[in-house]
Amino acid sequence: MSDDTTNHRTTTERDEPVSSFAKSMFAGELPDELVFPFPRLGRDESRKVHGLIDSAHEFLDEAYDPALVEQERWVGDHIIKGLGERGLLGLYVSPEYGGQGLSQTGYCRVMEEFGGYDATLSVVMGVHQSIGMKPIHMFGTEEQKARFLPDLAAGRKLAAFGLTEPNAGSDAYHVETYAERQADGSFLLNGEKRWIGNGSKDVVCVFARCENGHVALIVEKGMDGFEAPHRFDTLGLLGNDLRKLTFNNVRVPKENVLGEPGDGFRIAMSTLNNGRMSLGTGVVGGTKALIKQAIEHTTRREQFGMPLADFELVEDKVGWMVSYLYGLESLAYLTTGLVDAGVPDYSVESAMSKVAATEFNWYAVNRVFQLMGGEAYMADSSISKTLRDTRIFPIFEGANDVLRAFIALSGMKTVAGEFEELRSINLSDPIGSIGTLAEFVRGRVSRRLRPASLETAHPKLEKQADAVANQTKQLRGAVETLLRTHGKDVQFRQRQQKRIADAACDIYAQVATISRTTALFEDQGVEASGQERYIASSFCDRAAHRVGTQLRLVERNDDEQMHSIARLAYNRGGYSPRLH
C-alpha cells in the first residue's frame, strides 16, 4: 500500500513541514520529530509551577471546604480573592498584565492540582481561565488586554464564556443570539444564553450572529439590558454558578468587539480547542485522587478475614486505573507540549485528550464507587459527590460523540485529499451541521513523506513501537476502505466514525506513552525505571488490543442489525418483543 500511497502525494507535500501529528497519523505516517523527546518544563518554569502549586495547597488546605461549598452553592468570594492574591487566576497571562506567563504545559500542570482538589473548584477555575478570559488573551487588542486582564488575573473580576443557547448546544454554529451593528461601530445585542458558568459575575465573552457571520463581544456586568435572572439547579457541581443570560438591546461599544466582525465563530472554536487541554489534565489530577481514595479504603477494610486490597478483582480495578492513567497523563502532556513547541494544528490532539480523559474518568469513578460498596451510595459520601460532579465531563466543552465525529472526519479528510477521485468529498459540512468544529477541518494537513515508524523510541520499547507502526498502517487502510466504500456518505456513518476515532485515540496514547517512557529510560536508566516500564508496556499492550478490535469491526460488524432494531423500537415506541 505504501507504494500506491506515495504516487498520490505531491512534491509540494513532501517539502512542507509537518503541521499536525495526529492528522499525519491517519495518513499512515508517524512524524516522530514532533513527539520525541517527550516535552518537559524548563528548570525556571518548573520551579515557578511547583511554587504556585505549593501556595495553592497551603491556602486551600486551610480555607477550602467542599461540603460548605455545596451547602452555600458557591466556592466563596474569599477563595477567589485568596487564589488571586497568590497569582493563581492569571496563570498564562503575561506578567505585563499581572499574570504568571506560564506555558500551556505549565498552566495545565497547575490546573491538574485543582482537579485533584475538588471538581467544582476545578470547573470554576477552568471557566474563568481556560475559556472565559482566554479569548481576550488570544484575540484581544493591546488596549483590551490592558483594560481587562489585570483585574481578571488578580481575581478582582471573574470571566465567563457565553456560547450555548436553548436551540444551539453542540450545533453552536447556529446560535440565534443576534448582534446588529450600529453606525458608531457598536453592536446592539439581543438573545439568550444558558448553562453559563460564572454567569452572574463580571465579564462574559459572548458569541452572536451578525450580518456577516458571527461576532465575539465582551459584555460587562452592569450593562443596560444584560441580566443573569435564573440560576440552574444541577445534579452535581453545586457550587458552580450556572446561569441563564438574557440580552435585551444591550449596547456593546466597539471597544468591546473581539477581533473583526465575522470572526466570532473562529474565535469561539479556537478558544474551546485550546481550553479542552486543561480539562484533560484536570481529570488526571482528579483520577490520582480517586486512586488514592480507593487504596486507602481497600487496604483498611477487611472482609472474609483479609483486606479488600488482597482480592484479585480489587487488584484488577486498581491496576487498570494506574496503567490507564499513565497512558492518559502521557497523552495529555504530549498534547500541551505540541502547543508549546508551536505546532500549528493541534485540534485533533486536543479533542482526543478531552475524549480520552473524560471517558476514562467516568469508568474510574464507577470502579471506585464499586470498591467502596454500600458506603459509596450514602448521599454524604465523597465518592457520591464525585459521581455527581464528574458525569458532566463527557458532555461539556464539546460532547464526546461530536468530538469523535470531528476526530474521525478530520483524519478522513486528510486521506481523501490524496486521491483524485476522493477530493470532491466535502467533510467540512457534516462537522458544521452536527458540531462546533467546522473551522478546524478546513485545509489540508502539510507533512513530509515518511514510513510509519517510531525510530526514536528506546530499544527496550521496540515491541511497542513496532506495534504502533503496524496499527498506524492499519488505521490508514481502514480509512481508505471507508472512503472508497461510502464516498461522501461516510459523513453519515457515525458507528464507523466512532471506531476510527477510538482506534486513533489509542494509537496516539501509545505514541505518547512510548515517548514519555523513552525519556525516562534516557534520564534514569532502564533498570531504575522498572515500574514505569511495566506500567507502560501494560497500557500499550491493552491499547493495541483495543485498536485491533475497533479496526476489525470496520469490516465485520452488526451495524445493519442495530439500525433495524433501533428503527423497530422507534416505530413501536419502546421494547416490544413478546414472551410465549
XYZ file of C-alpha atoms in Angstrom:
580
model
C 0.000 0.000 0.000
C 2.856 2.391 0.702
C 3.956 2.445 -2.957
C 0.431 3.278 -4.151
C 0.079 5.908 -1.465
C 3.346 7.560 -2.491
C 2.083 8.011 -6.032
C -0.802 10.145 -4.805
C 1.307 12.641 -2.870
C 2.770 15.734 -4.456
C 6.305 17.056 -4.279
C 4.992 20.145 -2.501
C 3.623 17.976 0.291
C 6.971 16.238 0.714
C 8.761 19.536 1.183
C 6.345 21.130 3.632
C 6.932 20.909 7.393
C 4.601 18.759 9.421
C 1.607 20.741 10.677
C -0.270 18.040 12.626
C 0.944 14.813 14.166
C -2.494 13.219 14.546
C -3.657 14.032 11.028
C -0.417 12.640 9.619
C -1.048 9.520 11.706
C -4.357 8.957 9.895
C -2.422 9.054 6.645
C -0.191 6.213 7.846
C 2.746 8.369 8.917
C 4.441 8.919 12.287
C 6.477 12.143 12.230
C 8.380 11.271 15.381
C 10.380 14.507 15.473
C 7.178 16.117 16.786
C 6.781 13.713 19.712
C 10.402 12.954 20.684
C 11.813 13.911 23.058
C 8.846 13.983 25.411
C 8.164 17.634 26.337
C 9.129 18.881 29.774
C 9.146 22.179 31.589
C 12.302 24.237 31.711
C 14.023 24.485 35.083
C 12.885 28.044 35.860
C 9.273 27.442 34.876
C 9.249 24.144 36.760
C 10.300 25.961 39.923
C 7.605 28.562 39.383
C 4.935 25.894 38.806
C 5.881 23.981 41.942
C 5.847 27.217 43.915
C 2.355 28.025 42.681
C 1.152 24.514 43.486
C 2.590 24.689 46.993
C 0.948 28.076 47.518
C -2.400 26.734 46.299
C -2.283 23.760 48.669
C -1.191 25.879 51.613
C -4.160 28.188 51.105
C -6.802 25.634 50.112
C -5.934 23.139 52.866
C -6.744 25.851 55.355
C -9.574 27.746 53.677
C -11.470 25.423 51.305
C -14.309 23.161 52.474
C -16.005 21.183 49.640
C -19.026 20.356 51.828
C -19.541 24.021 52.681
C -19.198 24.912 49.000
C -22.063 22.548 48.190
C -24.151 23.924 51.030
C -23.615 27.572 50.093
C -23.621 26.824 46.343
C -20.532 28.888 45.589
C -16.807 28.360 46.093
C -16.714 31.610 48.052
C -15.533 35.100 47.221
C -12.786 34.738 49.838
C -11.444 31.718 47.919
C -11.391 33.686 44.661
C -9.674 36.583 46.409
C -7.096 34.320 48.063
C -6.259 32.464 44.857
C -5.982 35.752 43.006
C -3.590 37.166 45.585
C -1.391 34.102 45.107
C -1.219 34.531 41.328
C -3.401 31.515 40.549
C -6.062 33.236 38.430
C -3.835 34.530 35.632
C -1.546 31.576 35.126
C -0.848 32.022 31.387
C -1.358 35.794 31.315
C 1.746 37.861 30.591
C 3.426 39.430 33.640
C 2.839 42.733 31.858
C -0.830 42.307 32.778
C -0.279 40.829 36.229
C -0.115 37.158 35.271
C 2.427 34.362 35.652
C 3.255 33.926 31.968
C 3.161 30.127 32.110
C 3.371 27.915 29.037
C 0.440 25.681 28.086
C 2.122 22.803 29.901
C 2.816 24.881 32.998
C -0.744 26.154 33.071
C -2.216 22.693 32.695
C 0.099 21.326 35.375
C -1.339 23.782 37.919
C -4.882 23.092 36.709
C -4.235 19.405 37.371
C -3.916 20.250 41.064
C -7.303 21.960 41.105
C -8.765 18.823 39.509
C -7.332 16.714 42.297
C -8.665 19.038 44.953
C -12.327 19.415 44.061
C -14.229 19.138 40.770
C -16.316 22.234 41.476
C -13.243 24.364 42.149
C -11.601 22.954 39.021
C -14.599 23.871 36.874
C -14.890 27.406 38.259
C -11.162 27.939 37.646
C -11.427 26.391 34.183
C -14.391 28.508 33.141
C -12.532 31.631 34.251
C -9.124 30.880 32.741
C -9.443 28.139 30.113
C -12.370 29.643 28.208
C -13.660 32.802 29.954
C -10.691 35.156 29.672
C -8.893 33.112 27.025
C -10.497 34.910 24.032
C -9.239 38.232 25.374
C -5.770 36.760 25.891
C -5.678 35.160 22.422
C -7.532 37.721 20.292
C -7.769 40.964 22.265
C -6.094 44.186 21.240
C -3.387 45.595 23.479
C -5.932 48.090 24.795
C -8.427 45.312 25.592
C -5.776 43.229 27.325
C -4.622 46.173 29.418
C -8.222 47.002 30.346
C -9.457 43.533 31.303
C -6.610 41.119 32.058
C -5.114 42.731 35.208
C -8.422 42.549 37.126
C -9.133 39.053 35.825
C -5.641 37.789 36.663
C -5.862 39.234 40.177
C -9.280 37.742 40.895
C -10.913 41.141 41.277
C -13.204 40.017 38.465
C -14.271 36.632 37.088
C -14.831 35.689 33.453
C -17.404 33.545 31.660
C -17.875 32.125 28.150
C -21.282 32.724 26.548
C -21.910 30.312 23.668
C -24.608 27.704 24.469
C -28.262 28.520 23.828
C -31.610 26.703 24.175
C -31.514 25.722 20.475
C -27.742 25.631 19.973
C -25.682 23.203 22.015
C -23.290 21.014 20.047
C -24.515 22.781 16.914
C -23.140 26.100 18.140
C -22.691 27.481 14.635
C -26.420 28.133 14.548
C -26.697 30.357 17.607
C -29.731 32.632 17.463
C -28.486 35.492 19.653
C -28.066 38.392 17.234
C -25.860 41.477 17.288
C -26.791 44.330 14.958
C -24.004 46.702 14.038
C -24.668 50.370 14.662
C -23.361 53.411 12.816
C -20.786 54.166 15.528
C -19.301 50.639 15.367
C -21.089 49.385 18.475
C -23.407 46.364 18.450
C -26.963 46.028 19.740
C -27.194 42.563 21.300
C -30.411 40.577 21.734
C -30.959 36.955 22.698
C -30.404 34.371 25.390
C -27.659 32.034 26.590
C -27.982 29.162 29.048
C -25.816 26.939 31.229
C -23.143 29.628 31.524
C -20.670 29.039 34.348
C -19.688 32.174 36.333
C -22.669 33.692 34.549
C -23.586 36.227 37.224
C -20.036 37.510 37.618
C -18.182 40.272 35.818
C -17.024 39.697 32.230
C -18.641 37.428 29.619
C -17.258 36.749 26.145
C -20.500 36.398 24.175
C -20.811 34.936 20.680
C -23.651 36.050 18.421
C -24.717 36.082 14.811
C -24.205 39.269 12.849
C -24.734 40.378 9.279
C -21.527 38.751 8.014
C -21.342 35.628 10.187
C -20.576 35.742 13.901
C -19.120 38.316 16.242
C -17.370 37.978 19.614
C -18.315 40.619 22.181
C -17.010 41.406 25.663
C -20.128 42.005 27.767
C -19.677 43.507 31.216
C -21.829 43.198 34.325
C -23.966 46.290 34.724
C -24.525 46.981 31.042
C -28.129 48.083 30.475
C -30.305 45.193 29.314
C -27.861 42.460 30.423
C -29.188 40.177 33.160
C -28.497 36.767 34.699
C -32.022 36.160 36.016
C -32.029 32.427 36.634
C -29.623 30.001 38.278
C -29.883 26.353 37.263
C -30.119 23.508 39.760
C -27.772 20.718 38.725
C -27.053 17.117 39.625
C -23.507 17.913 40.688
C -21.028 20.798 40.793
C -23.431 22.501 43.176
C -21.002 25.334 43.884
C -20.819 26.284 40.208
C -22.771 29.465 39.421
C -24.558 28.203 36.296
C -26.819 30.820 34.756
C -29.283 31.792 32.100
C -28.202 35.077 30.495
C -30.538 37.457 28.686
C -29.660 40.365 26.398
C -32.310 42.986 25.703
C -30.949 45.694 23.425
C -27.567 45.581 25.156
C -25.344 48.179 23.517
C -21.797 46.803 23.348
C -19.284 49.521 22.419
C -16.882 48.964 19.548
C -14.038 48.909 22.085
C -15.501 45.614 23.352
C -15.532 43.827 19.983
C -13.009 40.960 19.871
C -11.265 40.561 16.552
C -13.227 41.568 13.475
C -16.978 41.147 12.945
C -17.310 37.830 11.137
C -14.506 36.194 13.143
C -16.667 35.237 16.112
C -17.122 31.555 15.381
C -13.423 31.076 14.690
C -12.606 32.790 17.988
C -15.077 30.599 19.881
C -13.735 27.387 18.356
C -10.092 28.353 18.836
C -10.836 29.066 22.479
C -12.542 25.735 23.068
C -9.847 23.880 21.173
C -7.169 25.405 23.401
C -9.203 25.213 26.600
C -10.012 21.496 26.392
C -6.482 20.547 27.343
C -6.837 21.794 30.920
C -9.958 19.660 31.273
C -7.847 16.653 30.305
C -5.142 17.416 32.849
C -7.722 18.301 35.486
C -9.093 14.790 35.034
C -5.554 13.460 35.551
C -5.466 15.194 38.932
C -8.943 14.007 39.821
C -8.108 10.402 38.957
C -4.933 10.469 41.036
C -7.107 11.465 43.995
C -9.554 8.679 43.139
C -6.834 6.037 43.121
C -5.531 7.229 46.468
C -9.059 7.060 47.879
C -9.536 3.527 46.542
C -6.259 2.301 48.036
C -6.963 3.865 51.419
C -10.367 2.161 51.579
C -9.397 -1.270 50.288
C -6.291 -1.591 52.463
C -8.194 -0.533 55.577
C -11.399 -2.544 55.165
C -11.372 -6.298 55.706
C -13.864 -8.918 54.572
C -13.658 -12.711 54.891
C -10.614 -12.302 57.111
C -8.425 -10.352 54.671
C -8.101 -6.790 53.345
C -10.154 -5.984 50.270
C -6.928 -4.942 48.567
C -5.763 -8.590 48.516
C -8.652 -9.808 46.338
C -7.846 -10.236 42.654
C -10.875 -8.330 41.374
C -9.887 -5.380 43.550
C -6.302 -5.550 42.263
C -7.694 -5.659 38.742
C -9.599 -2.405 39.192
C -6.690 -0.571 40.839
C -4.146 -1.914 38.350
C -6.342 -0.898 35.430
C -6.698 2.655 36.762
C -2.952 3.082 37.355
C -1.982 1.707 33.948
C -4.609 3.669 32.054
C -3.798 6.872 33.944
C -0.137 6.585 32.933
C -1.187 6.492 29.275
C -3.708 9.290 29.683
C -1.242 11.515 31.533
C 1.288 10.910 28.754
C -1.276 11.812 26.087
C -2.387 14.973 27.893
C 1.096 16.405 28.379
C 2.360 15.387 24.956
C -0.516 17.486 23.600
C 0.321 20.538 25.711
C 3.916 20.117 24.587
C 2.855 20.298 20.935
C 1.238 23.653 21.649
C 4.340 24.951 23.413
C 6.518 23.751 20.519
C 4.494 25.882 18.110
C 2.905 23.054 16.126
C 0.264 24.982 14.160
C -2.593 22.459 14.205
C -3.306 20.583 17.429
C -7.094 20.479 17.063
C -7.397 16.697 16.757
C -4.949 16.016 19.583
C -6.877 18.411 21.838
C -10.142 16.645 21.049
C -8.500 13.272 21.700
C -7.263 14.493 25.072
C -10.746 15.571 26.120
C -12.486 12.408 24.915
C -9.925 10.003 26.368
C -9.728 11.801 29.712
C -13.413 12.188 30.378
C -14.368 8.670 29.248
C -11.648 7.134 31.413
C -12.579 9.294 34.386
C -16.202 8.167 34.289
C -15.233 4.491 34.262
C -12.674 5.082 37.008
C -15.280 6.778 39.224
C -17.599 3.832 38.663
C -14.901 1.343 39.683
C -14.002 3.219 42.859
C -17.696 3.524 43.660
C -17.961 -0.263 43.348
C -14.916 -0.824 45.559
C -16.394 1.311 48.331
C -19.618 -0.677 48.346
C -22.702 0.450 50.236
C -20.794 3.283 51.871
C -20.456 4.937 48.462
C -24.221 5.066 47.999
C -24.723 7.295 51.020
C -25.603 10.839 49.965
C -22.843 12.383 52.084
C -20.020 10.126 50.856
C -17.170 11.783 48.990
C -17.374 9.342 46.086
C -21.100 10.068 45.762
C -20.209 13.726 45.271
C -17.533 12.789 42.734
C -20.040 10.676 40.806
C -22.454 13.607 40.598
C -19.771 16.157 39.812
C -17.953 14.352 37.023
C -20.831 12.957 34.965
C -20.988 16.242 33.062
C -17.374 15.984 31.869
C -18.096 13.844 28.760
C -20.774 16.379 27.792
C -19.459 19.910 28.174
C -16.732 21.673 26.163
C -17.780 19.524 23.225
C -19.889 16.411 23.696
C -17.750 13.312 23.208
C -19.898 11.894 20.405
C -19.470 15.152 18.486
C -15.729 15.197 19.147
C -15.399 11.604 17.956
C -17.050 12.588 14.682
C -14.639 15.511 14.430
C -11.587 13.321 15.093
C -12.613 10.724 12.517
C -13.743 13.107 9.783
C -10.668 15.299 10.178
C -8.492 12.240 9.678
C -10.549 11.041 6.736
C -10.291 14.450 5.092
C -6.509 14.205 5.306
C -6.535 10.925 3.386
C -9.304 11.902 0.943
C -7.232 14.843 -0.290
C -4.567 12.474 -1.599
C -6.809 10.740 -4.129
C -8.129 12.420 -7.227
C -11.403 10.506 -7.117
C -11.982 11.439 -3.456
C -11.002 15.106 -3.442
C -14.561 16.235 -4.132
C -15.760 14.764 -0.817
C -16.605 17.673 1.464
C -16.055 16.606 5.057
C -16.393 20.127 6.463
C -20.153 20.321 6.106
C -21.046 17.390 8.386
C -18.957 18.823 11.199
C -20.645 22.174 10.797
C -24.059 20.530 10.909
C -23.510 18.290 13.933
C -20.891 20.085 15.946
C -18.907 23.132 16.848
C -15.689 22.484 14.970
C -16.111 23.310 11.294
C -13.274 25.817 11.364
C -10.702 23.191 12.196
C -11.313 20.750 9.337
C -10.678 23.219 6.556
C -7.432 22.922 4.694
C -5.132 20.006 4.133
C -2.507 18.881 6.569
C 1.057 19.502 5.433
C 3.673 16.837 6.126
C 6.788 15.156 4.796
C 6.699 11.714 3.273
C 7.943 9.084 5.733
C 7.272 5.462 6.648
C 5.127 4.580 9.663
C 7.737 4.002 12.353
C 8.907 5.361 15.694
C 12.639 5.219 15.081
C 13.452 7.422 18.089
C 11.831 5.086 20.622
C 14.148 3.437 23.135
C 15.317 -0.055 22.005
C 13.690 -1.615 25.076
C 10.351 -0.377 23.744
C 10.883 -1.794 20.262
C 7.983 -4.241 20.583
C 5.531 -1.475 21.455
C 6.942 0.896 18.823
C 6.644 -1.745 16.083
C 3.078 -2.481 17.165
C 2.172 1.206 16.905
C 3.684 1.416 13.421
C 1.612 -1.565 12.321
C -1.566 -0.131 13.855
C -0.960 3.174 12.068
C -0.760 1.383 8.721
C -3.969 -0.481 9.562
C -5.682 2.792 10.506
C -4.712 4.248 7.147
C -6.064 1.159 5.404
C -9.352 1.276 7.319
C -9.839 4.946 6.430
C -9.190 4.229 2.739
C -11.672 1.356 2.845
C -14.390 3.539 4.313
C -13.762 6.364 1.853
C -13.839 4.069 -1.169
C -16.862 2.161 0.096
C -19.048 5.058 1.162
C -17.662 8.124 -0.612
C -19.349 11.287 0.607
C -21.862 9.213 2.585
C -19.083 8.425 5.064
C -20.156 11.605 6.860
C -23.312 9.763 7.970
C -21.553 6.563 9.107
C -21.191 7.537 12.734
C -20.719 3.991 14.025
C -17.673 3.732 11.792
C -16.508 7.188 12.790
C -16.561 6.143 16.433
C -14.421 3.080 15.692
C -11.891 5.119 13.749
C -11.764 7.829 16.422
C -11.355 5.384 19.304
C -8.619 3.495 17.456
C -6.796 6.745 16.668
C -7.014 7.915 20.297
C -5.464 4.675 21.500
C -2.668 4.838 18.903
C -1.861 8.423 19.890
C -1.881 7.467 23.575
C 0.595 4.659 22.876
C 2.872 7.064 20.995
C 2.761 9.442 23.974
C 3.478 6.626 26.420
C 6.436 5.370 24.392
C 7.842 8.902 24.117
C 7.471 9.553 27.832
C 8.997 6.225 28.841
C 11.861 6.666 26.377
C 12.716 9.969 28.060
C 12.538 8.287 31.455
C 14.891 5.492 30.359
C 17.369 8.001 28.984
C 17.284 10.039 32.188
C 17.287 7.289 34.803
C 18.239 4.099 33.007
C 16.045 1.133 32.222
C 16.649 -0.768 35.447
C 15.868 2.219 37.641
C 12.641 2.747 35.692
C 11.362 -0.793 36.011
C 7.991 0.166 37.461
C 7.257 2.652 34.689
C 8.401 0.155 32.054
C 5.965 -2.404 33.401
C 3.084 0.079 33.535
C 3.857 1.459 30.068
C 4.029 -1.970 28.430
C 0.758 -2.976 30.088
C -1.008 0.140 28.854
C 0.365 -0.181 25.322
C -0.466 -3.875 25.042
C -4.041 -3.316 26.183
C -4.457 -0.272 23.954
C -3.129 -2.250 20.978
C -5.755 -4.916 21.636
C -8.492 -2.256 21.664
C -7.206 -0.802 18.394
C -7.277 -4.216 16.749
C -10.834 -4.801 17.903
C -12.074 -1.442 16.601
C -10.400 -1.781 13.211
C -11.683 -5.332 12.717
C -15.189 -4.044 13.355
C -14.820 -1.611 10.467
C -15.288 -4.531 8.081
C -17.117 -7.099 10.228
C -19.921 -5.676 12.342
C -23.645 -5.839 13.009
C -24.422 -2.252 12.092
C -27.355 -3.135 9.857
C -28.946 -5.221 12.601
C -28.530 -2.401 15.115
C -30.076 0.030 12.636
C -33.101 -2.247 12.132
C -33.559 -2.930 15.841
C -33.411 0.761 16.705
C -35.896 1.682 13.975
C -38.258 -1.037 15.151
C -38.078 0.339 18.684
C -38.741 3.867 17.368
C -41.782 2.676 15.433
C -43.232 0.778 18.397
C -42.327 3.373 20.991
C -40.155 1.095 23.107
C -39.182 -2.518 23.782
C -41.760 -4.862 22.264
C -40.582 -8.494 21.855
C -43.209 -10.947 23.123
C -42.851 -13.737 25.670
C -44.695 -17.028 24.899
